[in-house]
Short mmCIF file of C-alpha atoms in Angstrom, two decimals:
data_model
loop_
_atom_site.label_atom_id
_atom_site.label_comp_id
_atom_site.label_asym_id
_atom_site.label_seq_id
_atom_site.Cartn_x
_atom_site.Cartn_y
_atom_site.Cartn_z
CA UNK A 19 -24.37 32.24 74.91
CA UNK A 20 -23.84 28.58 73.28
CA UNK A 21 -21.82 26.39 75.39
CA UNK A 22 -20.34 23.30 74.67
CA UNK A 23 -18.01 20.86 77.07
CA UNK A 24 -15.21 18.52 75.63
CA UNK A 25 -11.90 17.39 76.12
CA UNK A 26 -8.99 18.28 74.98
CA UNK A 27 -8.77 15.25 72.44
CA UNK A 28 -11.66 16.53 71.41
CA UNK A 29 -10.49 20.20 69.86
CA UNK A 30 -11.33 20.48 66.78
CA UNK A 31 -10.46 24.20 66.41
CA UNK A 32 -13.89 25.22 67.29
CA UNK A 33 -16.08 23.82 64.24
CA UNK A 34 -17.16 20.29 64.27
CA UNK A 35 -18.49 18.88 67.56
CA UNK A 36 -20.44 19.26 70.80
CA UNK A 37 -19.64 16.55 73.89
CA UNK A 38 -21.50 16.88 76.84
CA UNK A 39 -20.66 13.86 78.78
CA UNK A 40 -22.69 11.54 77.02
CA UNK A 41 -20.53 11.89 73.64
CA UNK A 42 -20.74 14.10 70.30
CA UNK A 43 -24.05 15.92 69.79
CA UNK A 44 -24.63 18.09 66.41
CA UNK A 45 -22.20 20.20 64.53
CA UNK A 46 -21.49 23.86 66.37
CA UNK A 47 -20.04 27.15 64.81
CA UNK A 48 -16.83 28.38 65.29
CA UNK A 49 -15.97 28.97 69.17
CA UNK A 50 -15.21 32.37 69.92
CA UNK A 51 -13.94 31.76 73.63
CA UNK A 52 -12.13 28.86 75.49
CA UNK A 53 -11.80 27.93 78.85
CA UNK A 54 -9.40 25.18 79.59
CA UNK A 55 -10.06 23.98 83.00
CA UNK A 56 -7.50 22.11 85.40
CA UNK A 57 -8.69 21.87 89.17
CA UNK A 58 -6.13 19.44 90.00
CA UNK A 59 -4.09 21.48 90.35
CA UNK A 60 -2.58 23.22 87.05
CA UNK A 61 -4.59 26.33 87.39
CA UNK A 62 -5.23 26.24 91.27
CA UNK A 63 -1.07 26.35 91.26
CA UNK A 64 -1.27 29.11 88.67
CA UNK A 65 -3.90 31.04 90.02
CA UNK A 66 -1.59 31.10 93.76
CA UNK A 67 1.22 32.13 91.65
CA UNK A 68 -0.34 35.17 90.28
CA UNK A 69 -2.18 35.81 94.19
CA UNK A 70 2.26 35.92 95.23
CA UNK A 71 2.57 38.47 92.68
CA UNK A 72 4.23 36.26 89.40
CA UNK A 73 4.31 38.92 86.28
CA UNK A 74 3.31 36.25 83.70
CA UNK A 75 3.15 32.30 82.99
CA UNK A 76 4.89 30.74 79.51
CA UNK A 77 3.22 27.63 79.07
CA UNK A 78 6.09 24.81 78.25
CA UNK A 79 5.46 22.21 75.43
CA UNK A 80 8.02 19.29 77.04
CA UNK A 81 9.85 18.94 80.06
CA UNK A 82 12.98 19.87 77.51
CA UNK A 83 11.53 23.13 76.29
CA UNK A 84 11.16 24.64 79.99
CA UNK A 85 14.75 23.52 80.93
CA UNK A 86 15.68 24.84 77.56
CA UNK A 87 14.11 28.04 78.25
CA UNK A 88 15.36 28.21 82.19
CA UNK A 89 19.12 27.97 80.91
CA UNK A 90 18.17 31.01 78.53
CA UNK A 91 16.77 32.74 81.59
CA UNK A 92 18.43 32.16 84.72
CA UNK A 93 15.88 34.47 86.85
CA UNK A 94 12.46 32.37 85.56
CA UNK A 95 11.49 29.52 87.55
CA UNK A 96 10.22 26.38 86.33
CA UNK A 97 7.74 23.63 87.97
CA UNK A 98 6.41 20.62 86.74
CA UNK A 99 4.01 17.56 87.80
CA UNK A 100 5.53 14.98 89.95
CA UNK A 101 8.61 14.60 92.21
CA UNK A 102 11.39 17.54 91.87
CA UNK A 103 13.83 17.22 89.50
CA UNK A 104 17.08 18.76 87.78
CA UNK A 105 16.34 21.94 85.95
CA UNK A 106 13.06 22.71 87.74
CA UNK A 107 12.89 25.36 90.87
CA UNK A 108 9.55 23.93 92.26
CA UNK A 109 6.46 21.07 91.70
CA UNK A 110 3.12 21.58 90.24
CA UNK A 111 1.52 22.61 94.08
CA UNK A 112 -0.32 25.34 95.02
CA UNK A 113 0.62 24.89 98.96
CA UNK A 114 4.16 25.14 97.67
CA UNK A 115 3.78 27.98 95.55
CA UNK A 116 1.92 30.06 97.84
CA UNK A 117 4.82 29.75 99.98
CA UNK A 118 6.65 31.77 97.80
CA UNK A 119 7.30 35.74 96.66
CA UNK A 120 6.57 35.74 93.67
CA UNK A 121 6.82 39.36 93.06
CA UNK A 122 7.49 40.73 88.79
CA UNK A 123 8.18 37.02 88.43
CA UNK A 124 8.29 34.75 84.99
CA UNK A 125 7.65 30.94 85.80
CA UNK A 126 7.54 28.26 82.98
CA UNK A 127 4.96 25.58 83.83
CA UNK A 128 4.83 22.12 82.36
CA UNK A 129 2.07 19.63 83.33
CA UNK A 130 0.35 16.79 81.80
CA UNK A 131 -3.45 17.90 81.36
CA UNK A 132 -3.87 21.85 81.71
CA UNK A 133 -0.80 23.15 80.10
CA UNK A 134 -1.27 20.96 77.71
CA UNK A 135 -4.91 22.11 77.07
CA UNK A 136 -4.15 25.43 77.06
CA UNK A 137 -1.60 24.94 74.29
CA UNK A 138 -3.73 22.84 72.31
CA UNK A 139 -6.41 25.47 71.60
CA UNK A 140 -3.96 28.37 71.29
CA UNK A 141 -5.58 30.17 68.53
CA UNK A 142 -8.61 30.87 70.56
CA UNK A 143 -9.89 34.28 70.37
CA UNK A 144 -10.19 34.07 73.83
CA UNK A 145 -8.59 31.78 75.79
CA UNK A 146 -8.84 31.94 79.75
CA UNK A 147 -7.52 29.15 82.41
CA UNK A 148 -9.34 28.36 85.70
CA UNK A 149 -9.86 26.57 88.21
CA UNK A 150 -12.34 26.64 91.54
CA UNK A 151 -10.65 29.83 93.13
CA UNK A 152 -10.91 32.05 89.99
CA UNK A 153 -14.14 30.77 89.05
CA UNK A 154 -16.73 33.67 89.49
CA UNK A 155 -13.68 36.09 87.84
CA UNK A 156 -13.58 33.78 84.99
CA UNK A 157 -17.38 34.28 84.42
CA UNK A 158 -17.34 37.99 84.90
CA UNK A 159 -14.50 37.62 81.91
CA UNK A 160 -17.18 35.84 79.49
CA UNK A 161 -19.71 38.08 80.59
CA UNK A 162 -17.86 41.29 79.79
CA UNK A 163 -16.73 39.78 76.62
CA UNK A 164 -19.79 38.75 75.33
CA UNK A 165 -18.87 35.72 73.16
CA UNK A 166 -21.06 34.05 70.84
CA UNK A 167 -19.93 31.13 72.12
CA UNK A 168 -17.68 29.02 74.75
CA UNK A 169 -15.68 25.98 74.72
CA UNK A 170 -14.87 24.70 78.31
CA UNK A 171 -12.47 22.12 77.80
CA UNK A 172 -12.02 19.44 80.13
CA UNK A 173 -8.32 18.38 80.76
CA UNK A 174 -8.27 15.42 83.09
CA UNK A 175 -9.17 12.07 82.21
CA UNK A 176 -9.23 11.89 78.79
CA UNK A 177 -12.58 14.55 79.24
CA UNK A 178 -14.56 12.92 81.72
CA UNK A 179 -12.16 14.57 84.90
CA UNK A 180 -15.66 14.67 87.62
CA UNK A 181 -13.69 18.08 89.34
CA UNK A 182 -13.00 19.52 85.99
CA UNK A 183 -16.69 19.24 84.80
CA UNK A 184 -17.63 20.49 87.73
CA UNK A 185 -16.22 23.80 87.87
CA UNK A 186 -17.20 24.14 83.76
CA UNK A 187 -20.67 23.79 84.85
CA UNK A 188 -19.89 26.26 88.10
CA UNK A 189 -18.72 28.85 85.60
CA UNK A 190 -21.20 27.99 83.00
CA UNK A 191 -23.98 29.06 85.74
CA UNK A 192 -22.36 31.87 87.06
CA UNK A 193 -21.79 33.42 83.66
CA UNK A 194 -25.08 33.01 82.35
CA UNK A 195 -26.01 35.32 85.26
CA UNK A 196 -27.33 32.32 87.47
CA UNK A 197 -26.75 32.08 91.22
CA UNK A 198 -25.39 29.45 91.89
CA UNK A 199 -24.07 27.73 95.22
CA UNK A 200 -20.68 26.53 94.85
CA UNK A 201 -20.99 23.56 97.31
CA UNK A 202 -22.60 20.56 95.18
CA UNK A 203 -19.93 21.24 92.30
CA UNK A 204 -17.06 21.33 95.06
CA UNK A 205 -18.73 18.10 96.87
CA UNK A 206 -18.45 16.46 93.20
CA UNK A 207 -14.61 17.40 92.75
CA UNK A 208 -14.24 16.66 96.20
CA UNK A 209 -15.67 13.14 95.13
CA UNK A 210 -13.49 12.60 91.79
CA UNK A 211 -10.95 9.88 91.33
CA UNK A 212 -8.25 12.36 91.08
CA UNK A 213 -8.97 13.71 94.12
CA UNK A 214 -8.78 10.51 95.88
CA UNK A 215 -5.57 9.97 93.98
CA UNK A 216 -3.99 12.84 95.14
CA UNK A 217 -5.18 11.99 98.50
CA UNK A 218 -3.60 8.18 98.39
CA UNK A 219 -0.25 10.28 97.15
CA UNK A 220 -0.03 11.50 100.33
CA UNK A 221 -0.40 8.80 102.33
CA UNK A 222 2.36 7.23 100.46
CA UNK A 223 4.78 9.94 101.13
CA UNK A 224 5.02 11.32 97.32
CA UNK A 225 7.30 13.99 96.66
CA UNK A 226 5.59 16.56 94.49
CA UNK A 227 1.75 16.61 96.66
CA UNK A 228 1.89 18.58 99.59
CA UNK A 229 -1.55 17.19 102.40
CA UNK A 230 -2.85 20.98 101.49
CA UNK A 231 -3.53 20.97 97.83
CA UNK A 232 -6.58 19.15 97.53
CA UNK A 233 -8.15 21.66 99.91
CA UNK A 234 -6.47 24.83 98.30
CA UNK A 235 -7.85 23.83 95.05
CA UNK A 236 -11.22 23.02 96.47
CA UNK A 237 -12.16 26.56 97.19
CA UNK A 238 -14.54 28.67 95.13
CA UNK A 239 -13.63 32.14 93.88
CA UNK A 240 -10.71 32.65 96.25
CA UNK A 241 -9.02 35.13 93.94
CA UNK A 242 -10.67 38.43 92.41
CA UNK A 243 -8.89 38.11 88.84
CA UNK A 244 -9.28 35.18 86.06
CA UNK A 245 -6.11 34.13 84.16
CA UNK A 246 -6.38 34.38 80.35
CA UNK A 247 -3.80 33.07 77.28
CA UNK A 248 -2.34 34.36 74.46
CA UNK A 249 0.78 33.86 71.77
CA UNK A 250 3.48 36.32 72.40
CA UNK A 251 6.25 35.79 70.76
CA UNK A 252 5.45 32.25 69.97
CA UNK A 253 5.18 30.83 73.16
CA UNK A 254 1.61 30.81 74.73
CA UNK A 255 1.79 32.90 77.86
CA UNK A 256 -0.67 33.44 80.73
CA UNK A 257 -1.20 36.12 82.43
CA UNK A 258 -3.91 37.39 85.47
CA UNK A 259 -6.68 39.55 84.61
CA UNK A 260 -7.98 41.76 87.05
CA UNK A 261 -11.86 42.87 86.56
CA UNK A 262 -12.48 45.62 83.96
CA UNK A 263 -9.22 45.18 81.95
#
């Protein structure tokens, strides 16, 4: 199984180049899966909204499409990055979310890196979301599908997010049927400068971080299901998938 690591700036719908870090290798075939990853804390808050039972996650565009879409559907709930605001029920935080039942729910989401990811390489074959806690699910997912090759694209930090290469290599390991001890990639997103932004967010009182996300989103393979993507309808939509399906 190929694999390649880039960021999201770098898409290039699967053909052109390889960036490991250290920039753009040689040429690579078309990908035939991508996994966008967001640690911090896009897919650790989507991940906890699946655990509470949500039915599905649309994947917003703008700030204006998932108002747009909430005052089409009064029973979907909407969160975003940052402080609350008008037209959204709750914040991009997985200690908040997990607060809540969640049960045959639709939520919109809307944040800067992994939503935005996500939508970027829509037209993936395959197209799964993760994060720490769905990690080992998300590599039982490649393995079962068997793809030529994968595309873990790195959200945060223009590519170069420490936590988000982290868990790409985590899952990169586990899928290729390696063992692998999720502690040193955990200690390296537990090291990142987002991480140590989020944790300066709470000591300035921010409205949007709860003092429990960091941790939440630093634990390995908390949940037995991976999340993948897909266009329905036109809108990309996630949704959880359990083992075997």
């Amino acid at each position: 199984m190929e694999r390649r690591f880039i960021g999201t700036a770098e898409w290039d719908g699967g053909g052109n180049g390889v960036l490991d870090g250290t920039g753009i290798t040689e040429p690579s075939e078309a990908s035939h899966a991508v996994v966008v990853i967001d640690v911090l804390r896009a897919f650790t808050t989507a991940a906890w909204a699946f655990a509470r039972g949500a039915e599905r996650i649309v994947l917003a565009e703008s700030l204006e499409e998932a108002r747009a879409l909430k005052s089409l559907h009064a029973d979907w709930l909407t969160l975003k990055d940052g402080p609350p605001a008008p037209g959204f029920d709750t914040v991009n935080s997985p200690a908040l979310v997990r607060r809540l039942d969640l049960t045959g729910r639709t939520l919109v989401q809307k944040t800067a890196h992994g939503t935005a990811g996500a939508l970027t390489a829509r037209d993936a074959p395959l197209l799964l979301c993760a994060g720490f806690t769905v990690a080992a699910a998300t590599a039982g997912a490649l393995r079962a599908a068997r793809p030529r090759q994968v595309t873990y694209m790195i959200t945060g930090d223009d590519g170069r997010a420490e936590e988000d290469l982290a868990c790409a290599r985590y899952i990169a390991d586990l899928s290729a049927g390696r063992t692998a001890d999720p502690a040193p990639y955990l200690h390296r997103a537990a090291t990142s400068a987002a991480a140590a932004e989020l944790a300066d967010g709470v000591r300035r009182g921010y409205r949007g971080i709860h003092p429990r996300d960091t941790a939440l989103c630093l634990e390995a393979d908390v949940h037995g299901f991976a999340m993948a993507a897909a266009v329905e309808g036109g809108r990309v939509v996630l949704r959880r998938r359990d083992e075997g399906r």
